[in-house]
mmCIF file of C-alpha atoms in Angstrom:
data_model
loop_
_atom_site.group_PDB
_atom_site.id
_atom_site.type_symbol
_atom_site.label_atom_id
_atom_site.label_comp_id
_atom_site.label_asym_id
_atom_site.label_seq_id
_atom_site.Cartn_x
_atom_site.Cartn_y
_atom_site.Cartn_z
ATOM 1 C CA GLU A 1 101.651 111.795 76.801
ATOM 2 C CA VAL A 2 99.522 110.831 79.797
ATOM 3 C CA GLN A 3 97.777 113.841 81.318
ATOM 4 C CA LEU A 4 95.217 114.279 84.075
ATOM 5 C CA VAL A 5 93.624 117.674 84.634
ATOM 6 C CA GLU A 6 91.406 118.310 87.650
ATOM 7 C CA SER A 7 88.849 121.081 87.866
ATOM 8 C CA GLY A 8 85.942 122.174 90.025
ATOM 9 C CA GLY A 9 87.729 123.159 93.208
ATOM 10 C CA GLY A 10 86.942 126.327 95.078
ATOM 11 C CA LEU A 11 85.507 127.884 98.205
ATOM 12 C CA VAL A 12 82.466 126.244 99.821
ATOM 13 C CA GLN A 13 80.680 126.617 103.138
ATOM 14 C CA PRO A 14 80.483 123.803 105.685
ATOM 15 C CA GLY A 15 77.634 121.482 104.805
ATOM 16 C CA GLY A 16 77.857 122.410 101.136
ATOM 17 C CA SER A 17 78.602 120.341 98.058
ATOM 18 C CA LEU A 18 81.154 120.382 95.265
ATOM 19 C CA ARG A 19 81.821 118.197 92.253
ATOM 20 C CA LEU A 20 85.356 117.698 91.046
ATOM 21 C CA SER A 21 86.179 116.538 87.536
ATOM 22 C CA CYS A 22 89.295 114.959 86.117
ATOM 23 C CA ALA A 23 89.848 114.926 82.366
ATOM 24 C CA ALA A 24 92.273 112.307 81.107
ATOM 25 C CA SER A 25 94.241 112.337 77.867
ATOM 26 C CA GLY A 26 96.980 110.229 76.362
ATOM 27 C CA PHE A 27 95.374 106.994 77.548
ATOM 28 C CA THR A 28 91.946 105.382 77.873
ATOM 29 C CA ILE A 29 90.657 105.345 81.428
ATOM 30 C CA SER A 30 88.397 102.369 80.692
ATOM 31 C CA SER A 31 91.472 100.140 81.088
ATOM 32 C CA TYR A 32 92.440 101.426 84.542
ATOM 33 C CA TRP A 33 91.319 101.702 88.127
ATOM 34 C CA MET A 34 91.214 105.406 88.949
ATOM 35 C CA THR A 35 91.842 107.088 92.274
ATOM 36 C CA TRP A 36 91.387 110.290 94.287
ATOM 37 C CA VAL A 37 94.027 111.307 96.844
ATOM 38 C CA ARG A 38 93.978 114.496 98.907
ATOM 39 C CA GLN A 39 96.499 116.593 100.793
ATOM 40 C CA ALA A 40 95.543 119.147 103.440
ATOM 41 C CA PRO A 41 97.648 122.331 103.379
ATOM 42 C CA GLY A 42 101.118 121.575 104.733
ATOM 43 C CA LYS A 43 100.147 117.979 105.558
ATOM 44 C CA GLY A 44 100.688 114.502 104.170
ATOM 45 C CA LEU A 45 98.793 112.446 101.628
ATOM 46 C CA GLU A 46 95.456 110.734 102.285
ATOM 47 C CA TRP A 47 93.798 108.155 100.052
ATOM 48 C CA VAL A 48 90.187 109.169 99.388
ATOM 49 C CA GLY A 49 88.970 106.271 97.271
ATOM 50 C CA ASN A 50 89.086 104.465 93.969
ATOM 51 C CA ILE A 51 86.872 102.995 91.282
ATOM 52 C CA LYS A 52 87.167 99.932 89.074
ATOM 53 C CA GLN A 53 87.369 100.133 85.291
ATOM 54 C CA ASP A 54 83.640 99.574 84.739
ATOM 55 C CA GLY A 55 82.518 101.407 87.881
ATOM 56 C CA SER A 56 81.237 98.196 89.487
ATOM 57 C CA GLU A 57 83.490 98.484 92.543
ATOM 58 C CA LYS A 58 84.246 101.572 94.594
ATOM 59 C CA TYR A 59 86.151 101.906 97.840
ATOM 60 C CA TYR A 60 86.393 104.872 100.198
ATOM 61 C CA VAL A 61 88.380 105.852 103.251
ATOM 62 C CA ASP A 62 86.181 105.831 106.371
ATOM 63 C CA SER A 63 86.335 109.603 106.821
ATOM 64 C CA VAL A 64 84.421 110.239 103.561
ATOM 65 C CA LYS A 65 82.103 107.216 103.398
ATOM 66 C CA GLY A 66 78.490 108.239 102.908
ATOM 67 C CA ARG A 67 79.482 111.792 101.927
ATOM 68 C CA PHE A 68 81.709 111.394 98.850
ATOM 69 C CA THR A 69 80.932 109.473 95.656
ATOM 70 C CA ILE A 70 83.389 108.569 92.927
ATOM 71 C CA SER A 71 82.065 108.037 89.414
ATOM 72 C CA ARG A 72 83.433 107.813 85.917
ATOM 73 C CA ASP A 73 82.349 108.353 82.335
ATOM 74 C CA ASN A 74 84.563 106.190 80.171
ATOM 75 C CA ALA A 75 83.032 107.620 77.001
ATOM 76 C CA LYS A 76 84.204 111.084 78.082
ATOM 77 C CA ASN A 77 87.483 109.722 79.492
ATOM 78 C CA SER A 78 86.690 111.479 82.744
ATOM 79 C CA LEU A 79 86.599 110.812 86.476
ATOM 80 C CA TYR A 80 84.464 112.605 89.050
ATOM 81 C CA LEU A 81 84.271 113.162 92.797
ATOM 82 C CA GLN A 82 80.944 114.331 94.226
ATOM 83 C CA MET A 83 81.496 115.765 97.692
ATOM 84 C CA ASN A 84 78.510 116.421 99.968
ATOM 85 C CA SER A 85 78.175 117.533 103.588
ATOM 86 C CA LEU A 86 81.596 119.117 103.405
ATOM 87 C CA ARG A 87 83.525 119.826 106.596
ATOM 88 C CA ALA A 88 86.445 122.094 107.402
ATOM 89 C CA GLU A 89 88.686 119.033 107.612
ATOM 90 C CA ASP A 90 87.953 118.256 103.940
ATOM 91 C CA THR A 91 89.993 121.327 102.969
ATOM 92 C CA ALA A 92 92.783 119.991 100.769
ATOM 93 C CA VAL A 93 94.287 119.734 97.331
ATOM 94 C CA TYR A 94 92.515 116.875 95.585
ATOM 95 C CA TYR A 95 94.507 114.820 93.094
ATOM 96 C CA CYS A 96 93.120 112.355 90.604
ATOM 97 C CA ALA A 97 95.447 109.571 89.624
ATOM 98 C CA ARG A 98 95.666 106.521 87.419
ATOM 99 C CA GLN A 99 96.546 103.201 89.028
ATOM 100 C CA THR A 100 99.165 100.929 87.533
ATOM 101 C CA LEU A 101 98.181 97.660 85.904
ATOM 102 C CA VAL A 102 101.013 95.884 87.699
ATOM 103 C CA THR A 103 100.219 96.159 91.389
ATOM 104 C CA PRO A 104 97.038 97.190 93.237
ATOM 105 C CA SER A 105 96.260 100.660 94.569
ATOM 106 C CA THR A 106 99.421 102.200 93.153
ATOM 107 C CA PRO A 107 98.976 105.536 91.380
ATOM 108 C CA ASP A 108 101.541 106.035 88.610
ATOM 109 C CA TYR A 109 100.257 109.233 86.978
ATOM 110 C CA TRP A 110 98.798 112.152 88.919
ATOM 111 C CA GLY A 111 97.072 115.376 87.971
ATOM 112 C CA GLN A 112 98.279 118.741 89.242
ATOM 113 C CA GLY A 113 95.488 118.897 91.824
ATOM 114 C CA THR A 114 92.596 121.228 92.571
ATOM 115 C CA LEU A 115 92.178 123.075 95.875
ATOM 116 C CA VAL A 116 88.993 122.716 97.880
ATOM 117 C CA THR A 117 88.547 125.132 100.779
ATOM 118 C CA VAL A 118 85.697 124.588 103.222
ATOM 119 C CA THR A 119 85.117 127.664 105.338
ATOM 120 C CA SER A 120 82.322 129.889 106.593
ATOM 121 C CA ASP B 1 93.746 100.546 109.271
ATOM 122 C CA ILE B 2 97.404 99.807 108.707
ATOM 123 C CA GLN B 3 99.616 102.557 110.121
ATOM 124 C CA MET B 4 102.773 103.510 108.255
ATOM 125 C CA THR B 5 105.615 105.169 110.172
ATOM 126 C CA GLN B 6 108.556 106.776 108.398
ATOM 127 C CA SER B 7 111.884 107.728 109.910
ATOM 128 C CA PRO B 8 113.393 110.162 110.088
ATOM 129 C CA SER B 9 110.739 112.875 109.671
ATOM 130 C CA SER B 10 113.415 115.109 108.193
ATOM 131 C CA LEU B 11 117.094 114.992 107.358
ATOM 132 C CA SER B 12 119.795 117.292 106.045
ATOM 133 C CA ALA B 13 122.175 116.061 103.380
ATOM 134 C CA SER B 14 124.540 117.278 100.670
ATOM 135 C CA VAL B 15 124.614 116.634 96.943
ATOM 136 C CA GLY B 16 126.331 113.302 96.385
ATOM 137 C CA ASP B 17 125.388 111.843 99.769
ATOM 138 C CA ARG B 18 123.864 108.410 100.204
ATOM 139 C CA VAL B 19 120.465 108.748 101.890
ATOM 140 C CA THR B 20 118.319 106.074 103.496
ATOM 141 C CA ILE B 21 114.700 106.448 104.601
ATOM 142 C CA THR B 22 112.833 103.731 106.456
ATOM 143 C CA CYS B 23 109.151 102.865 106.615
ATOM 144 C CA ARG B 24 107.510 100.516 109.102
ATOM 145 C CA ALA B 25 104.032 99.027 108.814
ATOM 146 C CA SER B 26 101.865 98.255 111.848
ATOM 147 C CA GLN B 27 101.272 94.756 110.441
ATOM 148 C CA SER B 28 102.705 92.635 107.675
ATOM 149 C CA ILE B 29 102.010 93.995 104.201
ATOM 150 C CA SER B 30 104.130 91.472 102.281
ATOM 151 C CA PHE B 31 105.791 93.475 99.470
ATOM 152 C CA TYR B 32 102.872 95.872 98.861
ATOM 153 C CA LEU B 33 104.841 99.030 99.506
ATOM 154 C CA ASN B 34 105.385 102.038 97.241
ATOM 155 C CA TRP B 35 107.603 105.115 97.462
ATOM 156 C CA TYR B 36 106.876 108.597 96.094
ATOM 157 C CA ARG B 37 108.838 111.830 95.809
ATOM 158 C CA GLN B 38 106.950 115.119 96.055
ATOM 159 C CA LYS B 39 108.636 118.360 95.123
ATOM 160 C CA PRO B 40 107.154 121.602 96.546
ATOM 161 C CA GLY B 41 103.989 122.652 94.720
ATOM 162 C CA GLN B 42 103.903 119.492 92.622
ATOM 163 C CA ALA B 43 102.027 116.210 92.636
ATOM 164 C CA PRO B 44 103.758 113.099 93.996
ATOM 165 C CA ASN B 45 105.842 111.036 91.600
ATOM 166 C CA LEU B 46 106.001 107.229 91.837
ATOM 167 C CA LEU B 47 109.587 106.031 92.353
ATOM 168 C CA ILE B 48 109.367 102.422 93.575
ATOM 169 C CA TYR B 49 106.465 99.974 93.560
ATOM 170 C CA ALA B 50 106.094 96.530 95.117
ATOM 171 C CA ALA B 51 108.908 97.341 97.561
ATOM 172 C CA SER B 52 111.795 97.058 95.115
ATOM 173 C CA SER B 53 110.662 97.589 91.511
ATOM 174 C CA LEU B 54 111.890 100.775 89.873
ATOM 175 C CA GLN B 55 109.147 102.691 88.080
ATOM 176 C CA SER B 56 109.817 103.323 84.390
ATOM 177 C CA GLY B 57 111.762 106.517 83.808
ATOM 178 C CA VAL B 58 113.013 106.813 87.392
ATOM 179 C CA PRO B 59 116.807 107.152 87.766
ATOM 180 C CA SER B 60 118.691 104.092 88.976
ATOM 181 C CA ARG B 61 120.086 105.968 91.986
ATOM 182 C CA PHE B 62 116.749 105.138 93.660
ATOM 183 C CA SER B 63 116.315 101.658 95.112
ATOM 184 C CA GLY B 64 113.931 99.995 97.528
ATOM 185 C CA SER B 65 114.088 96.937 99.726
ATOM 186 C CA GLY B 66 112.194 95.110 102.437
ATOM 187 C CA SER B 67 109.167 92.933 103.007
ATOM 188 C CA GLY B 68 106.716 92.221 105.774
ATOM 189 C CA THR B 69 106.804 95.263 108.044
ATOM 190 C CA ASP B 70 110.158 96.967 107.404
ATOM 191 C CA PHE B 71 111.138 98.776 104.228
ATOM 192 C CA THR B 72 113.894 101.067 103.011
ATOM 193 C CA LEU B 73 114.299 103.648 100.268
ATOM 194 C CA THR B 74 117.885 104.433 99.330
ATOM 195 C CA ILE B 75 119.156 107.267 97.157
ATOM 196 C CA SER B 76 122.720 106.324 96.248
ATOM 197 C CA SER B 77 123.937 109.804 95.282
ATOM 198 C CA LEU B 78 121.650 112.709 96.142
ATOM 199 C CA GLN B 79 120.996 115.143 93.292
ATOM 200 C CA PRO B 80 119.675 118.737 93.506
ATOM 201 C CA GLU B 81 116.218 117.650 92.317
ATOM 202 C CA ASP B 82 116.004 115.111 95.143
ATOM 203 C CA PHE B 83 115.557 117.731 97.840
ATOM 204 C CA ALA B 84 111.887 117.020 98.399
ATOM 205 C CA THR B 85 109.490 115.093 100.628
ATOM 206 C CA TYR B 86 109.270 111.311 100.347
ATOM 207 C CA TYR B 87 106.256 109.197 101.213
ATOM 208 C CA CYS B 88 105.784 105.467 101.584
ATOM 209 C CA GLN B 89 102.369 103.953 100.901
ATOM 210 C CA GLN B 90 100.992 100.477 101.559
ATOM 211 C CA SER B 91 98.721 98.923 98.946
ATOM 212 C CA TYR B 92 97.992 95.711 100.873
ATOM 213 C CA SER B 93 94.587 96.913 102.100
ATOM 214 C CA MET B 94 92.811 100.301 102.168
ATOM 215 C CA PRO B 95 95.845 102.367 101.208
ATOM 216 C CA THR B 96 97.602 104.526 103.770
ATOM 217 C CA PHE B 97 100.658 106.745 103.545
ATOM 218 C CA GLY B 98 103.514 107.439 105.890
ATOM 219 C CA GLN B 99 103.767 110.935 107.348
ATOM 220 C CA GLY B 100 106.583 111.892 105.002
ATOM 221 C CA THR B 101 110.331 112.492 105.201
ATOM 222 C CA LYS B 102 111.604 115.911 104.168
ATOM 223 C CA VAL B 103 115.101 115.875 102.672
ATOM 224 C CA GLU B 104 116.737 119.282 103.018
ATOM 225 C CA ILE B 105 120.009 120.774 101.867
ATOM 226 C CA LYS B 106 122.757 120.731 104.488
#
């Protein structure tokens, strides 16, 4: 069974940093693009970014460029999101997701999400 | 960025009803359009990819159509578990989502 489990969320002050992790099981992430998507409380979905199978390509939404970094450790079957210079508007549930092999930028399996709250 | 606009933003329906949700892109996205269902407190669930392909394990009451800028998600007979929020998402360029359509019980 495919499973994705995020961890690392919590309360952080503006300007602070946080590192999210996503542990995958039931499949090998080295075969898939992986993705982070976020959802502010009571709001819609926002694509954060994604990373190619070997980590050689990464893409980010403009609002996080230069502040967030996606990485992966295929040996540990894990995905990461390093978040720096956090702002109040980064408050959201962060989901990691696996992309399909069939069509680009299409998450087919999602984790349950981890809540990040940026507040003073 | 490509803007995705869903209509309606919300609707009320009964079990067994046929429901249609539309999604319009601000420019042509060919068939690179996906649909998700999100139940309260849960992660989104992929229903339709590439405009009209049914994701494995998704009931056949869900169908998608369209290409270019205009797309439709149809639920042929609404079930209790379908009262949720639905999102479209374009995968033609940097992905963006519609604002969501909340389907409520009438």
